[in-house]
Amino acid sequence: MPERKIGICPQTELTCTFRKDTRACRELDFEYCKDFAVITGSANKPLAQEIAYILDAIIPTATNMFPDGETNVKIPESVRGKNVYIIQSGQPNPNDRVIETALMVDAADRASAKEITVIFSYFPYSRKDRKDESRVPISAAVMAKTLKNCGAKRILTIDLHAEQEQGFVDGPWDNLYSSYVLIPKIKEYVDNSVVVASPDAGGVPRVNFYAKMLRTTDIAVVPKIRNPQEGNVATSLGVLGNVKDRNVLLVDDIIDSAGTLVKAAVKLKTAGARSIIVAAPHALFSGKALENIANSPIEKILTTNSIEQKEKVLENPLVEVVSIAPLITSAICRVQSARSLDQLIIDTNGKNH
């Protein structure tokens, strides 16, 4: 098949030609196909390539670096009058990703794009969602306002650290859930006799959701205290719930140094858990995270490619990476054709709509 321009099929000049083995091919209505373009930043090119494969499209990278280290942005084709979708991840090097995304939004806005949607597979600075001590910023709010001020109409994220961040700006902000792709994979490892556990009290709503999807009523919590003066250092206090002789699914949203997860896993194992696997959509694996996990009771980590993973992660037998490309592709198609995103939520039977 010949190459197609971003958003336009080269065969008909009217409609995209989708691969027949994807969900997306049935979701984009004919009259909407011509007026959209998808571009990507430099943070997670493999994810963009997967989305391009599903769309049967070419998704160009719109950024490179000047010799002095400044970011250069140029959209390779006209986007005048089109809806533009910008795919980006907030890691690695979040400060670079922030300015890169802002410049792409500004470039699309100045190029007379009809509407700009920023898709962050991992939203940078999302853990700074409130003023938890004196003289500190609410960094997630600054991020969102920057995107809006540069010209973004819509923000689309995957598993925000705190859903109230959607209220930081006026206008549409859609937050989707990687459970769309994680739940089917989790079911390959556990059944409805599993205990779903959280490494902290704040994750209880997430645990309740996963328990409902897996059709179990058994949950556990490993509450912790965190000293804000010590950064990511947290202390687990114990286990609330019965895990003795049970398989445990430990659910979190972000794996950073893995200190919290490892401490929770040790507490769960001490309390009698038979086995422990982890599900978390965003895995940074900072510092000695992989070493910490290898020396813990954790038997498997299920995560996504919201952040581009290094070879040492992809080759690690304890880690399995599930792609969110089908989720993002379906979201693009539904936004483009003015259809509800509710259909991307897994129903109570754990099935994808």
XYZ file of C-alpha atoms in Angstrom:
353
model
C 0.000 0.000 0.000
C 1.396 3.465 -0.816
C 2.322 5.860 1.946
C -0.441 8.213 2.973
C -0.249 11.776 4.163
C -1.067 12.295 7.823
C -4.810 11.923 8.058
C -5.508 11.416 4.322
C -5.602 8.211 2.324
C -3.447 8.527 -0.841
C -5.690 6.110 -2.737
C -9.002 7.978 -2.428
C -7.953 11.367 -0.994
C -11.057 11.008 1.137
C -10.876 8.288 3.753
C -8.262 6.375 5.694
C -7.724 2.721 4.860
C -7.474 0.799 8.119
C -6.015 -2.623 8.648
C -8.810 -5.148 8.960
C -7.441 -6.739 12.155
C -7.926 -3.651 14.359
C -10.876 -2.281 16.321
C -10.196 1.185 14.981
C -11.257 0.382 11.418
C -14.922 0.248 12.444
C -14.851 3.319 14.635
C -13.951 6.233 12.367
C -16.827 7.535 10.265
C -16.147 8.400 6.650
C -16.940 12.117 6.757
C -14.435 12.782 9.546
C -11.419 11.035 8.066
C -9.925 13.799 5.956
C -9.606 16.520 8.554
C -7.167 15.217 11.141
C -3.440 14.821 11.602
C -1.363 12.963 14.192
C 2.162 14.035 15.175
C 4.459 12.894 17.943
C 7.172 14.263 20.176
C 10.453 12.502 20.831
C 9.611 10.873 24.183
C 8.026 7.571 23.117
C 8.526 6.874 19.418
C 7.848 3.111 19.682
C 4.351 3.838 21.029
C 3.734 6.298 18.192
C 4.899 3.645 15.710
C 2.393 1.153 17.127
C -0.403 3.710 16.829
C 0.704 4.433 13.257
C 0.551 0.711 12.458
C -3.007 0.427 13.790
C -4.086 3.526 11.880
C -2.147 2.367 8.828
C -0.653 5.845 8.854
C 2.618 7.722 8.980
C 2.975 9.667 12.216
C 5.906 12.068 11.854
C 8.139 13.265 14.665
C 7.851 17.044 14.698
C 10.884 17.777 16.884
C 14.660 17.742 16.853
C 17.461 19.598 18.628
C 19.458 22.639 17.649
C 23.238 22.328 18.226
C 22.936 24.495 21.335
C 20.445 22.078 22.932
C 17.280 24.071 22.270
C 14.251 22.252 20.889
C 13.306 22.790 17.250
C 9.736 22.068 16.143
C 8.405 21.900 12.577
C 5.244 20.118 11.506
C 6.158 18.524 8.151
C 2.825 19.063 6.378
C -0.072 21.500 6.348
C -2.543 21.112 9.207
C -4.681 24.116 8.276
C -8.299 23.472 9.211
C -7.511 20.006 10.631
C -7.881 18.483 14.040
C -4.365 17.793 15.329
C -3.517 15.053 17.836
C -0.141 15.358 19.546
C 1.197 12.159 21.127
C 3.715 12.613 23.925
C 4.970 11.043 27.157
C 6.222 12.964 30.179
C 9.242 10.698 30.593
C 12.180 10.504 30.211
C 13.577 13.987 30.826
C 10.268 15.611 31.813
C 11.498 19.200 31.570
C 12.433 18.679 27.925
C 9.090 16.986 27.263
C 7.185 19.941 28.719
C 8.786 22.583 26.495
C 8.702 20.259 23.467
C 4.969 19.698 23.853
C 4.242 23.386 24.409
C 6.144 24.257 21.236
C 4.295 21.609 19.199
C 0.954 22.979 20.411
C 2.005 26.515 19.565
C 3.224 25.444 16.128
C -0.067 23.703 15.345
C -2.059 26.676 16.609
C -0.067 29.138 14.488
C -0.493 26.787 11.508
C -4.274 27.313 11.770
C -5.176 23.877 13.133
C -8.896 23.607 13.761
C -8.591 21.883 17.156
C -5.549 20.571 19.070
C -5.661 17.544 21.368
C -2.606 16.714 23.476
C -2.393 13.022 24.349
C -0.074 12.374 27.278
C 0.447 8.656 27.852
C 2.184 9.729 31.089
C 1.358 13.213 32.369
C 4.487 14.962 33.717
C 4.481 16.400 37.238
C 1.166 14.680 38.001
C 2.317 13.745 41.508
C 2.503 17.439 42.415
C -1.263 17.857 42.360
C -1.718 19.915 45.543
C 0.074 22.312 47.851
C 1.167 19.907 50.581
C 3.572 22.290 52.323
C 4.501 25.961 52.346
C 6.176 27.720 49.419
C 5.729 24.946 46.836
C 3.992 25.052 43.434
C 1.117 22.928 42.195
C 3.175 21.689 39.268
C 0.441 19.654 37.581
C -1.726 22.792 37.392
C 1.142 24.748 35.826
C 1.549 21.993 33.226
C -2.128 21.971 32.290
C -2.373 25.770 32.105
C 0.717 25.912 29.904
C -0.855 23.549 27.380
C -4.119 25.486 27.375
C -2.395 28.863 27.058
C -0.405 27.601 24.088
C -3.588 26.626 22.259
C -4.586 23.090 23.262
C -8.344 22.537 23.119
C -8.385 19.111 24.749
C -6.071 17.112 27.011
C -6.231 13.329 27.026
C -4.320 11.353 29.641
C -3.895 7.770 30.811
C -4.306 7.004 34.522
C -3.754 10.419 36.086
C -2.199 10.261 39.527
C -5.088 12.340 40.864
C -8.283 12.742 38.851
C -9.012 16.162 40.346
C -6.258 17.493 38.094
C -8.869 17.533 35.320
C -10.346 20.553 37.088
C -7.160 22.621 36.866
C -8.276 24.128 33.541
C -11.535 24.844 31.769
C -12.426 22.717 28.780
C -12.354 19.004 27.971
C -9.845 16.757 29.713
C -10.442 13.049 29.183
C -8.686 10.595 31.482
C -8.655 6.989 30.267
C -7.601 3.880 32.139
C -4.998 1.308 31.207
C -7.261 -1.322 32.779
C -8.671 -1.464 29.225
C -5.552 -3.427 28.262
C -4.278 -4.590 31.672
C -7.345 -6.468 32.924
C -7.250 -9.107 30.146
C -3.538 -9.673 30.847
C -4.077 -9.834 34.623
C -6.676 -12.567 34.090
C -3.952 -14.745 32.605
C -2.282 -14.774 36.032
C -5.119 -14.664 38.581
C -8.731 -15.764 39.039
C -11.567 -14.380 41.146
C -10.084 -15.853 44.324
C -7.324 -13.226 44.267
C -6.944 -10.552 46.928
C -6.468 -7.099 45.402
C -4.175 -4.943 47.521
C -3.028 -1.327 47.612
C 0.394 -0.179 48.878
C -1.230 2.886 50.468
C -4.610 4.114 51.689
C -4.962 6.561 48.810
C -5.155 3.680 46.333
C -8.303 2.135 47.823
C -10.633 3.429 45.036
C -8.280 1.900 42.453
C -8.253 -1.403 44.358
C -12.054 -1.432 44.550
C -12.259 -0.896 40.792
C -9.842 -3.740 39.995
C -11.603 -6.021 42.484
C -14.890 -5.329 40.708
C -13.346 -6.026 37.311
C -11.885 -9.313 38.579
C -15.136 -10.220 40.330
C -13.619 -10.564 43.784
C -14.679 -8.938 47.051
C -11.409 -9.436 48.920
C -9.132 -6.422 49.260
C -6.196 -5.440 51.461
C -4.330 -2.218 52.192
C -0.757 -1.616 53.333
C -0.947 1.937 54.724
C 2.215 4.020 54.760
C 3.560 7.283 56.037
C 5.787 9.502 53.911
C 8.101 12.240 55.139
C 7.945 15.062 52.561
C 11.449 16.112 53.590
C 12.812 12.741 52.453
C 11.400 12.684 48.939
C 10.271 9.211 47.887
C 11.074 7.458 51.186
C 7.940 5.827 52.670
C 7.361 3.544 55.642
C 4.724 0.786 55.515
C 2.731 0.330 58.709
C 1.206 -3.147 58.319
C -1.527 -5.043 56.453
C -5.244 -4.350 56.735
C -7.071 -7.403 55.389
C -6.589 -11.162 55.303
C -4.008 -12.400 52.779
C -2.907 -15.606 54.484
C -2.440 -18.413 51.918
C -3.906 -16.176 49.179
C -2.614 -14.971 45.826
C -2.322 -11.171 45.874
C -2.554 -8.597 43.096
C -0.801 -5.430 44.277
C -2.120 -2.423 42.327
C -0.518 1.022 42.055
C -0.420 3.774 39.431
C 3.302 4.627 39.286
C 6.432 2.580 39.920
C 9.346 4.918 40.568
C 12.153 3.510 42.710
C 9.804 0.628 43.683
C 10.524 1.256 47.364
C 6.839 1.521 48.292
C 5.904 -1.596 46.330
C 8.736 -3.680 47.738
C 7.963 -2.686 51.326
C 4.293 -3.473 50.782
C 5.154 -6.823 49.190
C 7.355 -7.748 52.153
C 4.518 -6.877 54.547
C 2.071 -8.960 52.501
C 4.440 -11.930 52.376
C 5.055 -11.689 56.120
C 1.273 -11.719 56.577
C 1.141 -15.059 54.742
C 0.497 -14.202 51.077
C 1.138 -17.185 48.797
C 2.179 -15.159 45.741
C 2.361 -11.485 44.768
C 2.118 -9.886 41.338
C 1.970 -6.153 40.617
C -0.077 -4.154 38.120
C 0.837 -0.507 37.508
C 0.264 1.507 34.315
C 3.323 3.767 34.611
C 6.745 2.282 35.318
C 9.726 4.625 35.582
C 12.077 2.053 37.166
C 14.276 4.797 38.598
C 17.603 4.110 40.262
C 17.841 0.558 41.636
C 14.171 -0.252 41.075
C 14.767 -3.450 39.100
C 17.316 -4.630 41.661
C 14.903 -3.862 44.486
C 12.148 -5.832 42.753
C 14.437 -8.797 42.039
C 15.276 -9.029 45.737
C 11.632 -8.854 46.831
C 8.717 -11.319 47.048
C 7.223 -9.824 43.858
C 6.915 -12.510 41.175
C 5.705 -10.436 38.214
C 5.243 -6.785 37.209
C 2.520 -6.009 34.669
C 2.848 -2.495 33.249
C 2.309 -0.568 30.022
C 4.371 1.272 27.432
C 3.105 4.686 28.561
C 6.825 5.339 29.082
C 9.374 4.001 26.609
C 11.141 1.169 28.389
C 14.840 0.435 28.116
C 16.136 -2.898 26.828
C 17.061 -4.041 30.343
C 13.403 -3.675 31.313
C 12.014 -5.351 28.202
C 14.389 -8.272 28.673
C 13.711 -8.642 32.396
C 11.724 -11.866 33.031
C 9.923 -10.257 35.979
C 8.433 -7.488 33.814
C 5.727 -7.774 31.168
C 4.815 -4.677 29.160
C 1.323 -4.366 27.684
C 0.707 -1.849 24.889
C -1.781 1.006 25.299
C -1.634 1.772 21.558
C -5.084 0.213 20.913
C -6.567 2.359 23.697
C -5.078 5.611 22.372
C -5.993 4.772 18.773
C -9.595 4.099 19.703
C -9.669 7.344 21.685
C -8.420 9.325 18.671
C -11.041 7.750 16.449
C -13.853 8.405 18.918
C -12.866 12.016 19.566
C -12.501 12.590 15.837
C -15.935 11.156 15.059
C -17.614 12.853 18.068
C -18.391 9.552 19.758
C -18.392 8.862 23.481
C -15.240 7.639 25.207
C -17.363 5.724 27.704
C -17.162 2.747 25.389
C -13.449 2.438 26.184
C -14.226 1.654 29.816
C -14.267 -2.019 30.784
C -17.656 -3.200 31.969
C -18.317 -5.039 35.244
C -17.628 -8.374 33.592
C -14.112 -7.238 32.687
C -14.896 -7.136 28.983
C -13.880 -4.431 26.518
C -16.724 -2.684 24.688
